[in-house]
CSV table of C-alpha atoms and ligand atoms in Angstrom, one decimal:
chain,number,residue,atom,x,y,z
E,29,MET,CA,-13.6,8.3,4.3
E,30,ASN,CA,-10.9,9.7,2.1
E,31,PRO,CA,-9.4,6.6,0.5
E,32,VAL,CA,-6.0,8.3,-0.2
E,33,PHE,CA,-2.8,7.2,1.4
E,34,CYS,CA,-0.1,9.5,0.6
E,35,ALA,CA,3.2,7.7,0.0
E,36,VAL,CA,6.0,9.5,1.9
E,37,ASP,CA,9.0,8.1,0.3
E,38,THR,CA,11.9,10.0,1.9
E,39,PRO,CA,14.5,9.4,4.5
E,40,ASP,CA,14.2,13.1,5.4
E,41,LEU,CA,12.2,12.9,8.8
E,42,ALA,CA,11.9,16.8,9.2
E,43,GLY,CA,10.7,17.1,5.7
E,44,ALA,CA,8.1,14.2,6.2
E,45,GLU,CA,6.8,15.9,9.3
E,46,LYS,CA,6.3,19.2,7.7
E,47,LEU,CA,4.6,17.6,4.6
E,48,ILE,CA,2.3,15.4,6.8
E,49,ASP,CA,1.3,18.5,8.9
E,50,SER,CA,0.3,20.2,5.8
E,51,LEU,CA,-1.8,17.3,4.5
E,52,GLN,CA,-3.9,17.0,7.7
E,53,GLY,CA,-7.6,16.8,6.9
E,54,HIS,CA,-6.8,16.3,3.2
E,55,VAL,CA,-5.6,12.6,3.0
E,56,GLY,CA,-7.0,9.5,4.6
E,57,GLY,CA,-3.5,8.2,5.7
E,58,ILE,CA,0.1,8.0,5.2
E,59,LYS,CA,2.2,5.3,3.7
E,60,LEU,CA,5.7,4.8,5.1
E,61,GLY,CA,7.8,2.4,3.2
E,62,LEU,CA,11.2,0.7,3.8
E,63,GLU,CA,13.2,3.9,2.7
E,64,PHE,CA,11.8,5.7,5.6
E,65,PHE,CA,11.6,2.8,8.1
E,66,MET,CA,15.2,1.6,7.5
E,67,ALA,CA,16.4,5.1,8.1
E,68,HIS,CA,14.4,6.2,11.2
E,69,GLY,CA,13.0,2.9,12.7
E,70,MET,CA,10.3,2.8,15.4
E,71,ALA,CA,11.4,6.2,16.8
E,72,GLY,CA,10.8,7.9,13.5
E,73,TYR,CA,7.6,5.9,13.0
E,74,SER,CA,6.3,7.3,16.4
E,75,VAL,CA,7.1,10.9,15.4
E,76,ILE,CA,4.8,10.4,12.4
E,77,ALA,CA,2.1,8.4,14.1
E,78,ILE,CA,1.6,11.0,16.9
E,79,LYS,CA,0.1,13.2,14.2
E,80,GLY,CA,-3.0,10.8,14.2
E,81,LEU,CA,-3.4,9.9,10.6
E,82,PRO,CA,-3.7,6.2,10.0
E,83,ILE,CA,-0.4,4.7,8.8
E,84,PHE,CA,0.2,2.0,6.1
E,85,LEU,CA,3.6,0.5,7.1
E,86,ASP,CA,4.8,-1.0,3.8
E,87,VAL,CA,7.5,-3.4,5.0
E,88,LYS,CA,6.8,-6.2,2.5
E,89,LEU,CA,7.6,-9.2,5.0
E,90,HIS,CA,8.9,-12.5,3.4
E,91,ASP,CA,10.7,-15.1,5.6
E,92,ILE,CA,9.9,-18.5,7.3
E,93,PRO,CA,6.5,-18.4,9.2
E,94,ASN,CA,8.1,-18.2,12.5
E,95,THR,CA,10.2,-15.2,11.7
E,96,VAL,CA,7.5,-13.3,9.9
E,97,ALA,CA,5.1,-14.0,12.9
E,98,GLY,CA,7.7,-12.6,15.1
E,99,ALA,CA,8.2,-9.5,12.9
E,100,VAL,CA,4.5,-8.8,12.9
E,101,ALA,CA,4.4,-9.3,16.7
E,102,SER,CA,7.2,-6.8,17.0
E,103,LEU,CA,5.5,-4.2,14.9
E,104,LEU,CA,2.1,-4.5,16.8
E,105,PRO,CA,3.0,-1.8,19.4
E,106,LEU,CA,3.1,0.7,16.6
E,107,ARG,CA,-0.5,0.0,15.8
E,108,PRO,CA,-0.2,0.6,12.1
E,109,ALA,CA,-3.5,0.5,10.1
E,110,PHE,CA,-2.1,-1.7,7.4
E,111,MET,CA,1.1,-3.8,6.8
E,112,THR,CA,2.4,-5.9,3.8
E,113,ILE,CA,3.3,-9.5,3.4
E,114,HIS,CA,4.7,-11.0,0.3
E,115,ALA,CA,2.2,-13.7,-0.9
E,116,SER,CA,4.9,-15.6,-2.6
E,117,GLY,CA,6.1,-16.6,0.9
E,118,GLY,CA,3.3,-19.1,0.9
E,119,ALA,CA,0.1,-20.0,2.8
E,120,ALA,CA,1.8,-21.0,6.1
E,121,MET,CA,3.7,-17.8,6.3
E,122,MET,CA,0.7,-15.7,5.7
E,123,ARG,CA,-1.4,-17.6,8.2
E,124,ALA,CA,1.3,-17.4,10.8
E,125,ALA,CA,1.3,-13.4,10.1
E,126,ALA,CA,-2.4,-13.3,10.4
E,127,GLU,CA,-2.4,-15.3,13.8
E,128,ALA,CA,0.3,-12.9,15.1
E,129,ALA,CA,-1.8,-9.9,14.1
E,130,ALA,CA,-4.9,-11.3,15.8
E,131,LYS,CA,-3.2,-10.9,19.0
E,132,ALA,CA,-3.9,-7.3,18.9
E,133,GLY,CA,-7.7,-7.9,18.8
E,134,ALA,CA,-9.8,-5.1,17.6
E,135,GLU,CA,-6.7,-2.9,17.2
E,136,ARG,CA,-5.0,-5.5,14.8
E,137,PRO,CA,-3.4,-4.1,11.7
E,138,LYS,CA,-5.0,-5.2,8.4
E,139,LEU,CA,-2.7,-7.4,6.5
E,140,LEU,CA,-2.2,-6.8,2.8
E,141,ALA,CA,-0.5,-9.1,0.4
E,142,VAL,CA,2.0,-8.3,-2.1
E,143,THR,CA,1.4,-10.4,-5.2
E,144,VAL,CA,3.7,-9.7,-8.3
E,145,LEU,CA,5.8,-6.6,-8.1
E,146,THR,CA,4.9,-4.3,-11.1
E,147,SER,CA,8.8,-4.0,-11.8
E,148,LEU,CA,8.6,-7.8,-12.9
E,149,ASP,CA,7.4,-8.7,-16.4
E,150,GLY,CA,6.7,-12.2,-17.8
E,151,GLY,CA,10.3,-12.9,-18.6
E,152,ASP,CA,11.4,-12.1,-15.0
E,153,LEU,CA,8.6,-14.3,-13.6
E,154,ALA,CA,9.7,-17.3,-15.8
E,155,ASP,CA,13.3,-16.7,-14.6
E,156,VAL,CA,12.3,-17.4,-11.1
E,157,GLY,CA,10.0,-20.4,-12.2
E,158,GLN,CA,6.7,-18.7,-11.8
E,159,ASP,CA,3.8,-18.4,-14.3
E,160,ALA,CA,4.9,-16.0,-16.9
E,161,ASP,CA,1.3,-14.7,-17.4
E,162,THR,CA,1.5,-11.9,-14.9
E,163,LEU,CA,-2.2,-11.3,-14.4
E,164,ARG,CA,-2.9,-15.1,-13.9
E,165,GLN,CA,0.0,-15.3,-11.3
E,166,VAL,CA,-1.4,-12.1,-9.6
E,167,VAL,CA,-4.9,-13.6,-9.2
E,168,ARG,CA,-3.5,-16.9,-8.2
E,169,LEU,CA,-1.4,-15.4,-5.3
E,170,ALA,CA,-4.3,-13.0,-4.2
E,171,LYS,CA,-6.6,-16.0,-4.0
E,172,LEU,CA,-4.1,-17.8,-1.8
E,173,ALA,CA,-3.7,-14.6,0.3
E,174,GLN,CA,-7.4,-14.5,0.8
E,175,ALA,CA,-7.6,-18.1,1.9
E,176,SER,CA,-4.7,-17.6,4.2
E,177,GLY,CA,-6.3,-14.9,6.2
E,178,MET,CA,-5.0,-11.8,4.5
E,179,ASP,CA,-7.4,-8.7,4.5
E,180,GLY,CA,-6.4,-7.6,1.0
E,181,CYS,CA,-3.8,-7.1,-1.4
E,182,ILE,CA,-1.8,-4.3,-3.3
E,183,CYS,CA,-2.6,-4.2,-6.9
E,184,SER,CA,-2.0,-2.0,-10.1
E,185,PRO,CA,-5.1,-0.3,-11.5
E,186,GLU,CA,-5.2,-2.5,-14.5
E,187,GLU,CA,-5.6,-5.6,-12.1
E,188,ILE,CA,-8.7,-4.4,-10.4
E,189,PRO,CA,-11.3,-5.8,-12.3
E,190,ALA,CA,-9.8,-9.4,-12.5
E,191,LEU,CA,-9.2,-9.1,-8.7
E,192,ARG,CA,-12.7,-7.8,-7.8
E,193,ALA,CA,-14.3,-10.5,-9.9
E,194,ALA,CA,-12.0,-13.3,-8.4
E,195,LEU,CA,-12.1,-12.1,-4.7
E,196,GLY,CA,-15.5,-10.5,-4.0
E,197,LYS,CA,-16.5,-7.1,-2.8
E,198,ASP,CA,-15.0,-7.1,0.8
E,199,PHE,CA,-11.4,-8.0,-0.1
E,200,ILE,CA,-9.3,-4.8,0.3
E,201,LEU,CA,-7.6,-3.5,-2.8
E,202,MET,CA,-4.8,-0.9,-2.0
E,203,VAL,CA,-3.9,0.5,-5.4
E,204,PRO,CA,-0.8,2.6,-6.3
E,205,GLY,CA,0.0,3.8,-10.0
E,206,ILE,CA,-2.4,6.6,-9.6
E,207,ARG,CA,-2.1,9.8,-11.6
E,208,PRO,CA,-4.7,12.6,-11.6
E,209,ASP,CA,-4.9,14.0,-15.2
E,210,TRP,CA,-3.2,17.2,-14.3
E,211,ALA,CA,-0.2,15.5,-12.7
E,212,ALA,CA,3.2,14.2,-14.3
E,213,ALA,CA,3.3,10.4,-15.1
E,214,ASN,CA,6.8,10.2,-13.7
E,215,ASP,CA,7.7,6.4,-14.0
E,216,GLN,CA,4.1,5.1,-13.7
E,217,LYS,CA,3.4,3.5,-17.3
E,218,ARG,CA,-0.3,2.5,-17.0
E,219,ALA,CA,-1.8,4.8,-14.4
E,220,MET,CA,-5.5,5.6,-13.7
E,221,THR,CA,-6.8,8.7,-12.3
E,222,PRO,CA,-8.1,8.5,-8.8
E,223,ARG,CA,-11.7,8.6,-10.0
E,224,GLN,CA,-11.2,6.0,-12.5
E,225,ALA,CA,-9.6,3.7,-10.0
E,226,CYS,CA,-12.4,4.1,-7.4
E,227,ASP,CA,-15.0,3.5,-10.0
E,228,ALA,CA,-13.1,0.3,-11.1
E,229,GLY,CA,-13.3,-1.0,-7.5
E,230,ALA,CA,-10.3,0.2,-5.6
E,231,THR,CA,-10.8,0.4,-1.8
E,232,TYR,CA,-7.7,2.7,-1.1
E,233,LEU,CA,-5.4,4.6,-3.4
E,234,VAL,CA,-1.7,5.0,-2.8
E,235,ILE,CA,-0.5,8.4,-4.3
E,236,GLY,CA,2.9,9.9,-3.9
E,237,ARG,CA,4.6,12.3,-6.1
E,238,PRO,CA,1.4,14.0,-7.4
E,239,ILE,CA,1.0,15.3,-3.8
E,240,THR,CA,4.6,15.1,-2.4
E,241,LYS,CA,6.3,16.9,-5.2
E,242,ALA,CA,3.5,19.4,-6.0
E,243,GLN,CA,4.3,23.0,-5.4
E,244,ASP,CA,1.6,23.1,-2.8
E,245,PRO,CA,1.0,19.6,-1.5
E,246,ALA,CA,-2.0,20.5,0.5
E,247,GLN,CA,-3.6,22.0,-2.4
E,248,ALA,CA,-2.9,19.1,-4.6
E,249,ALA,CA,-4.3,16.7,-1.9
E,250,GLN,CA,-7.4,18.8,-1.6
E,251,ARG,CA,-7.8,18.8,-5.4
E,252,ILE,CA,-7.7,15.0,-5.4
E,253,GLU,CA,-10.2,14.9,-2.4
E,254,SER,CA,-12.6,17.1,-4.4
E,255,GLU,CA,-12.3,15.0,-7.6
E,256,LEU,CA,-13.3,12.0,-5.6
E,257,ALA,CA,-16.2,13.8,-3.7
C,327,C5P,O1,4.9,8.7,-6.4
C,327,C5P,P1,3.9,7.6,-6.8
C,327,C5P,O2,2.6,8.0,-6.6
C,327,C5P,O3,4.4,6.9,-8.1
C,327,C5P,O4,4.3,6.6,-5.5
C,327,C5P,C1,3.5,5.4,-5.6
C,327,C5P,C2,3.9,4.6,-4.3
C,327,C5P,O5,3.4,3.2,-4.5
C,327,C5P,C3,5.5,4.4,-4.1
C,327,C5P,O6,5.6,4.3,-2.7
C,327,C5P,C4,5.7,3.1,-4.8
C,327,C5P,O7,6.9,2.5,-4.2
C,327,C5P,C5,4.5,2.3,-4.5
C,327,C5P,N1,4.1,1.2,-5.5
C,327,C5P,C6,4.0,1.4,-6.8
C,327,C5P,N2,3.6,0.5,-7.6
C,327,C5P,C7,3.6,-0.7,-7.2
C,327,C5P,C8,3.7,-1.0,-5.8
C,327,C5P,C9,4.0,0.1,-5.0
C,327,C5P,O8,4.1,2.5,-7.2
C,327,C5P,N3,3.3,-1.8,-7.9
């Protein structure tokens, strides 16, 4: 299976549709985030879902357990393949989310934990009373997520080795911060190529601009596909 989820970070529904049509057969799925979902909601989601690619709905839920469980239940009819939950919301919140998702049976979305946002450095973590050693905090939250019923977590490429060692081979690692060596780095500072990330132990890759901003997105996706083959 193609491990690439293309990040469609746009509030432009028609543009997203056109892009996804061109990527059919060349990516494993589509990541829709808050920018898209806030603009278009369930109706817009359904326009994309009908195209048949698995969808990673990156909503980063974080609230009291009852509310997060309710939010997961409300999203189940959309049948996303993956959804995100903030691990810092705690064990009870993640367990409540997992129980809510389980109600969809075999069709249940896989739940991925967000550990430490890569926009935060050690100083930011200290400011909110967390361990300023970011990798230690990432591993700690990922272990808590695994023990609380999450199927995997989002992580940066450089976190893959520590997380694979701590969590075993079956825990899903969904990895953004990926740049083919022919693509612009943009604002990604410590990117790996698709091949490097997969070799390091990534389960899935999230790739946005190297595909979406390419002159020919389908060709860019195909090139990544062939580099991973
Ligand atoms: O365009 P690019 O490939 O950088 O897009 C990466 C996607 O992954 C974006 O949707 C971005 O928000 C997301 N992401 C990230 N780094 C993280 C978590 C999520 O780039 N640590």
